[in-house]
Amino acid sequence: MPEEIRLSVVPSPEKIQAGTDDGFLYTVVSQEDATHLMAHGLPLNRRTPLMLTERAGIPLWLAKITETEVYSAHSYPAVLRLKRSLVAQALEQDPDHTAEFAISCYLLSGN
């Protein structure tokens, strides 16, 4: 449920800098998906798990998607964050994105 996860929008994701672990995990989604997740909470779906990463992965993730997509100011991807401890039991490692970004990435699968 949204109130249990305490999902929040990162106001200036382009200013995020790599650093030490801050206890949060992050996801990059469309503005439309961000609105839906904020209203309805995070899905636990093994078939289409939500990808999460640590703070240092956000600039790399944004760079990757902005290379292939054209965004305007109102359609720029949204970055959401949540406390790692609130979803720790539902995470599994995502080896493909971990290797691509060289930072730990996870799938919110509900395991």
Coordinates of N, CA and C in Angstrom, one line a residue:
M1 N 0.8 -1.2 0.0 CA 0.0 0.0 0.0 C 0.9 1.3 0.0
P2 N 0.5 2.3 -0.7 CA 1.3 3.5 -0.7 C 1.7 4.1 0.6
E3 N 0.8 4.1 1.6 CA 1.2 4.7 2.9 C 2.2 3.8 3.6
E4 N 2.2 2.5 3.3 CA 3.2 1.6 4.0 C 4.6 1.8 3.4
I5 N 4.7 2.0 2.1 CA 6.0 2.1 1.4 C 6.6 3.4 1.6
R6 N 5.8 4.5 1.7 CA 6.3 5.8 1.8 C 7.1 6.2 0.6
L7 N 6.6 5.9 -0.6 CA 7.2 6.2 -1.9 C 7.2 7.8 -2.0
S8 N 8.3 8.3 -2.5 CA 8.4 9.7 -2.7 C 9.1 10.1 -4.0
V9 N 8.8 11.2 -4.6 CA 9.4 11.7 -5.8 C 10.7 12.4 -5.5
V10 N 11.7 12.1 -6.3 CA 13.0 12.9 -6.2 C 12.8 14.1 -7.0
P11 N 12.9 15.3 -6.4 CA 12.5 16.5 -7.1 C 13.5 16.9 -8.2
S12 N 14.8 16.7 -8.1 CA 15.8 17.1 -9.1 C 16.7 15.9 -9.4
P13 N 16.2 14.9 -10.1 CA 17.1 13.7 -10.3 C 18.3 13.9 -11.0
E14 N 18.4 14.9 -11.9 CA 19.6 15.2 -12.7 C 20.7 15.7 -11.8
K15 N 20.4 16.1 -10.5 CA 21.4 16.6 -9.6 C 21.9 15.5 -8.7
I16 N 21.4 14.3 -8.8 CA 21.8 13.2 -7.9 C 23.3 12.8 -8.3
Q17 N 24.1 12.7 -7.3 CA 25.5 12.3 -7.5 C 25.7 11.0 -6.8
A18 N 26.7 10.3 -7.4 CA 27.0 9.0 -6.8 C 27.6 9.2 -5.4
G19 N 27.4 8.3 -4.6 CA 27.9 8.4 -3.2 C 27.7 7.1 -2.5
T20 N 27.8 7.2 -1.2 CA 27.6 6.0 -0.4 C 26.2 5.7 -0.3
D21 N 25.9 4.5 0.2 CA 24.5 4.0 0.4 C 23.8 4.9 1.3
D22 N 22.6 5.3 0.9 CA 21.8 6.2 1.7 C 20.5 5.6 2.3
G23 N 20.4 4.2 2.2 CA 19.3 3.5 2.8 C 18.1 3.5 2.0
F24 N 18.1 4.1 0.8 CA 17.0 4.2 -0.1 C 17.3 3.4 -1.4
L25 N 16.2 2.9 -2.1 CA 16.3 2.4 -3.4 C 15.5 3.3 -4.3
Y26 N 15.9 3.3 -5.6 CA 15.3 4.2 -6.6 C 14.8 3.5 -7.8
T27 N 13.8 4.0 -8.5 CA 13.3 3.5 -9.7 C 13.1 4.7 -10.7
V28 N 13.3 4.5 -11.9 CA 13.0 5.5 -13.0 C 11.8 5.1 -13.8
V29 N 10.8 5.9 -13.8 CA 9.5 5.6 -14.5 C 9.0 6.8 -15.2
S30 N 8.0 6.6 -16.1 CA 7.4 7.7 -16.8 C 6.6 8.5 -15.7
Q31 N 6.3 9.7 -16.1 CA 5.4 10.6 -15.2 C 4.1 9.9 -14.9
E32 N 3.5 9.3 -15.9 CA 2.2 8.6 -15.8 C 2.4 7.4 -14.8
D33 N 3.4 6.6 -15.0 CA 3.6 5.5 -14.1 C 3.9 6.0 -12.6
A34 N 4.6 7.1 -12.5 CA 4.9 7.6 -11.2 C 3.6 8.0 -10.5
T35 N 2.7 8.6 -11.2 CA 1.4 9.0 -10.6 C 0.7 7.8 -10.2
H36 N 0.7 6.8 -11.0 CA 0.0 5.5 -10.7 C 0.6 4.8 -9.4
L37 N 1.9 4.7 -9.4 CA 2.6 4.1 -8.3 C 2.4 4.9 -7.0
M38 N 2.4 6.2 -7.1 CA 2.2 7.0 -5.9 C 0.7 6.8 -5.3
A39 N -0.2 6.6 -6.2 CA -1.6 6.4 -5.8 C -1.9 5.0 -5.3
H40 N -1.3 4.0 -6.0 CA -1.7 2.6 -5.7 C -0.6 1.7 -5.1
G41 N 0.6 2.2 -4.9 CA 1.6 1.5 -4.3 C 2.4 0.7 -5.4
L42 N 3.4 -0.1 -4.9 CA 4.3 -0.8 -5.8 C 3.7 -2.2 -6.1
P43 N 3.8 -2.6 -7.3 CA 3.4 -4.0 -7.7 C 4.4 -5.0 -7.3
L44 N 3.9 -6.2 -6.8 CA 4.7 -7.3 -6.6 C 4.3 -8.3 -7.7
N45 N 5.1 -8.4 -8.7 CA 4.7 -9.2 -9.9 C 6.0 -9.9 -10.4
R46 N 6.0 -11.2 -10.3 CA 7.2 -12.0 -10.7 C 7.4 -11.9 -12.2
R47 N 6.3 -11.7 -13.0 CA 6.4 -11.7 -14.5 C 7.0 -10.4 -15.0
T48 N 6.6 -9.3 -14.3 CA 7.1 -8.0 -14.7 C 7.5 -7.2 -13.4
P49 N 8.6 -7.6 -12.8 CA 9.1 -7.0 -11.6 C 9.6 -5.6 -11.9
L50 N 9.4 -4.7 -10.9 CA 9.9 -3.3 -10.9 C 11.4 -3.4 -10.6
M51 N 12.2 -2.7 -11.5 CA 13.6 -2.6 -11.2 C 13.9 -1.4 -10.3
L52 N 14.8 -1.7 -9.4 CA 15.3 -0.7 -8.4 C 16.8 -0.6 -8.4
T53 N 17.4 0.5 -8.0 CA 18.8 0.6 -7.9 C 19.2 1.5 -6.8
E54 N 20.4 1.5 -6.5 CA 20.9 2.4 -5.4 C 21.1 3.8 -6.0
R55 N 21.4 4.8 -5.2 CA 21.5 6.2 -5.6 C 22.5 6.3 -6.7
A56 N 23.6 5.7 -6.7 CA 24.7 5.8 -7.7 C 24.2 5.3 -9.1
G57 N 23.2 4.5 -9.1 CA 22.7 4.0 -10.4 C 21.8 5.0 -11.2
I58 N 21.3 6.0 -10.5 CA 20.3 6.9 -11.1 C 20.9 7.7 -12.3
P59 N 22.0 8.3 -12.1 CA 22.6 9.1 -13.3 C 22.8 8.2 -14.5
L60 N 23.3 6.9 -14.3 CA 23.5 6.0 -15.4 C 22.2 5.6 -16.0
W61 N 21.2 5.3 -15.2 CA 19.9 4.9 -15.7 C 19.3 6.0 -16.5
L62 N 19.3 7.3 -16.0 CA 18.8 8.4 -16.7 C 19.5 8.6 -18.1
A63 N 20.9 8.5 -18.0 CA 21.7 8.7 -19.2 C 21.3 7.6 -20.3
K64 N 21.1 6.4 -19.9 CA 20.7 5.3 -20.8 C 19.4 5.6 -21.5
I65 N 18.4 6.0 -20.7 CA 17.1 6.2 -21.3 C 17.0 7.5 -22.1
T66 N 17.7 8.5 -21.7 CA 17.7 9.8 -22.5 C 18.4 9.7 -23.8
E67 N 19.3 8.7 -23.9 CA 20.0 8.4 -25.2 C 19.0 7.9 -26.3
T68 N 18.0 7.2 -25.8 CA 17.1 6.5 -26.8 C 15.8 7.2 -26.9
E69 N 15.5 8.1 -26.0 CA 14.1 8.8 -25.9 C 14.3 10.3 -26.0
V70 N 13.3 11.0 -26.5 CA 13.3 12.4 -26.6 C 12.3 12.9 -25.5
Y71 N 12.7 13.7 -24.6 CA 11.8 14.2 -23.5 C 11.7 15.7 -23.5
S72 N 10.5 16.1 -23.2 CA 10.3 17.5 -23.0 C 10.3 17.8 -21.5
A73 N 10.2 19.0 -21.0 CA 10.3 19.3 -19.6 C 9.1 18.6 -18.8
H74 N 8.0 18.5 -19.5 CA 6.8 17.9 -18.8 C 6.8 16.3 -18.9
S75 N 7.6 15.8 -19.8 CA 7.6 14.3 -19.9 C 8.9 13.6 -19.5
Y76 N 9.8 14.4 -18.8 CA 11.0 13.8 -18.4 C 10.7 12.7 -17.4
P77 N 11.5 11.6 -17.4 CA 11.2 10.5 -16.5 C 11.2 11.0 -15.0
A78 N 10.4 10.3 -14.2 CA 10.3 10.6 -12.8 C 11.2 9.6 -12.1
V79 N 11.9 10.0 -11.0 CA 12.6 9.2 -10.2 C 11.9 9.1 -8.8
L80 N 11.6 7.9 -8.4 CA 10.9 7.6 -7.1 C 11.9 6.9 -6.2
R81 N 11.7 7.2 -4.9 CA 12.6 6.5 -3.9 C 11.7 5.9 -2.8
L82 N 12.3 4.9 -2.2 CA 11.7 4.2 -1.1 C 12.7 3.7 -0.2
K83 N 12.4 3.5 1.1 CA 13.3 2.9 2.1 C 13.6 1.5 1.7
R84 N 14.9 1.1 1.6 CA 15.3 -0.2 1.3 C 14.7 -1.2 2.3
S85 N 14.7 -0.8 3.6 CA 14.3 -1.8 4.7 C 12.9 -2.2 4.5
L86 N 12.0 -1.4 3.9 CA 10.6 -1.7 3.7 C 10.3 -2.7 2.7
V87 N 11.3 -3.0 1.8 CA 11.0 -3.9 0.7 C 12.1 -5.0 0.6
A88 N 13.0 -5.0 1.6 CA 14.2 -5.9 1.5 C 13.8 -7.4 1.3
Q89 N 12.8 -7.8 1.9 CA 12.4 -9.2 1.8 C 11.8 -9.6 0.4
A90 N 11.4 -8.6 -0.4 CA 10.8 -8.8 -1.7 C 11.7 -8.6 -2.8
L91 N 13.0 -8.4 -2.5 CA 14.0 -8.1 -3.5 C 14.8 -9.3 -4.0
E92 N 15.2 -9.3 -5.3 CA 16.2 -10.3 -5.7 C 17.2 -9.5 -6.6
Q93 N 18.4 -10.0 -6.7 CA 19.4 -9.3 -7.4 C 19.1 -9.3 -8.9
D94 N 19.4 -8.3 -9.6 CA 19.2 -8.2 -11.1 C 20.7 -8.2 -11.7
P95 N 21.2 -9.3 -12.0 CA 22.6 -9.4 -12.5 C 22.8 -8.7 -13.8
D96 N 21.8 -8.6 -14.7 CA 22.0 -8.0 -16.0 C 22.2 -6.4 -15.8
H97 N 21.4 -5.8 -15.1 CA 21.5 -4.3 -14.9 C 22.6 -4.0 -14.0
T98 N 22.9 -4.9 -13.0 CA 24.0 -4.7 -12.1 C 25.3 -4.6 -12.9
A99 N 25.5 -5.5 -13.9 CA 26.6 -5.6 -14.7 C 26.7 -4.3 -15.7
E100 N 25.5 -4.0 -16.2 CA 25.5 -2.8 -17.1 C 25.8 -1.5 -16.5
F101 N 25.3 -1.3 -15.3 CA 25.5 0.0 -14.6 C 26.7 0.0 -13.6
A102 N 27.2 -1.2 -13.3 CA 28.3 -1.4 -12.4 C 27.9 -0.9 -11.0
I103 N 26.6 -1.1 -10.7 CA 26.1 -0.7 -9.3 C 25.0 -1.7 -9.1
S104 N 24.7 -2.0 -7.8 CA 23.7 -3.0 -7.5 C 22.3 -2.6 -8.0
C105 N 21.7 -3.5 -8.7 CA 20.3 -3.3 -9.1 C 19.5 -4.5 -8.6
Y106 N 18.2 -4.3 -8.4 CA 17.3 -5.3 -7.8 C 16.0 -5.3 -8.6
L107 N 15.3 -6.5 -8.4 CA 14.0 -6.6 -9.0 C 13.0 -6.8 -7.8
L108 N 12.0 -6.0 -7.8 CA 11.0 -6.1 -6.7 C 10.0 -7.2 -7.2
S109 N 10.2 -8.4 -6.8 CA 9.5 -9.5 -7.3 C 8.5 -10.1 -6.3
G110 N 8.7 -9.8 -5.0 CA 7.9 -10.4 -4.0 C 8.3 -11.7 -3.4
N111 N 9.6 -12.1 -3.7 CA 10.1 -13.3 -3.1 C 10.2 -13.2 -1.6

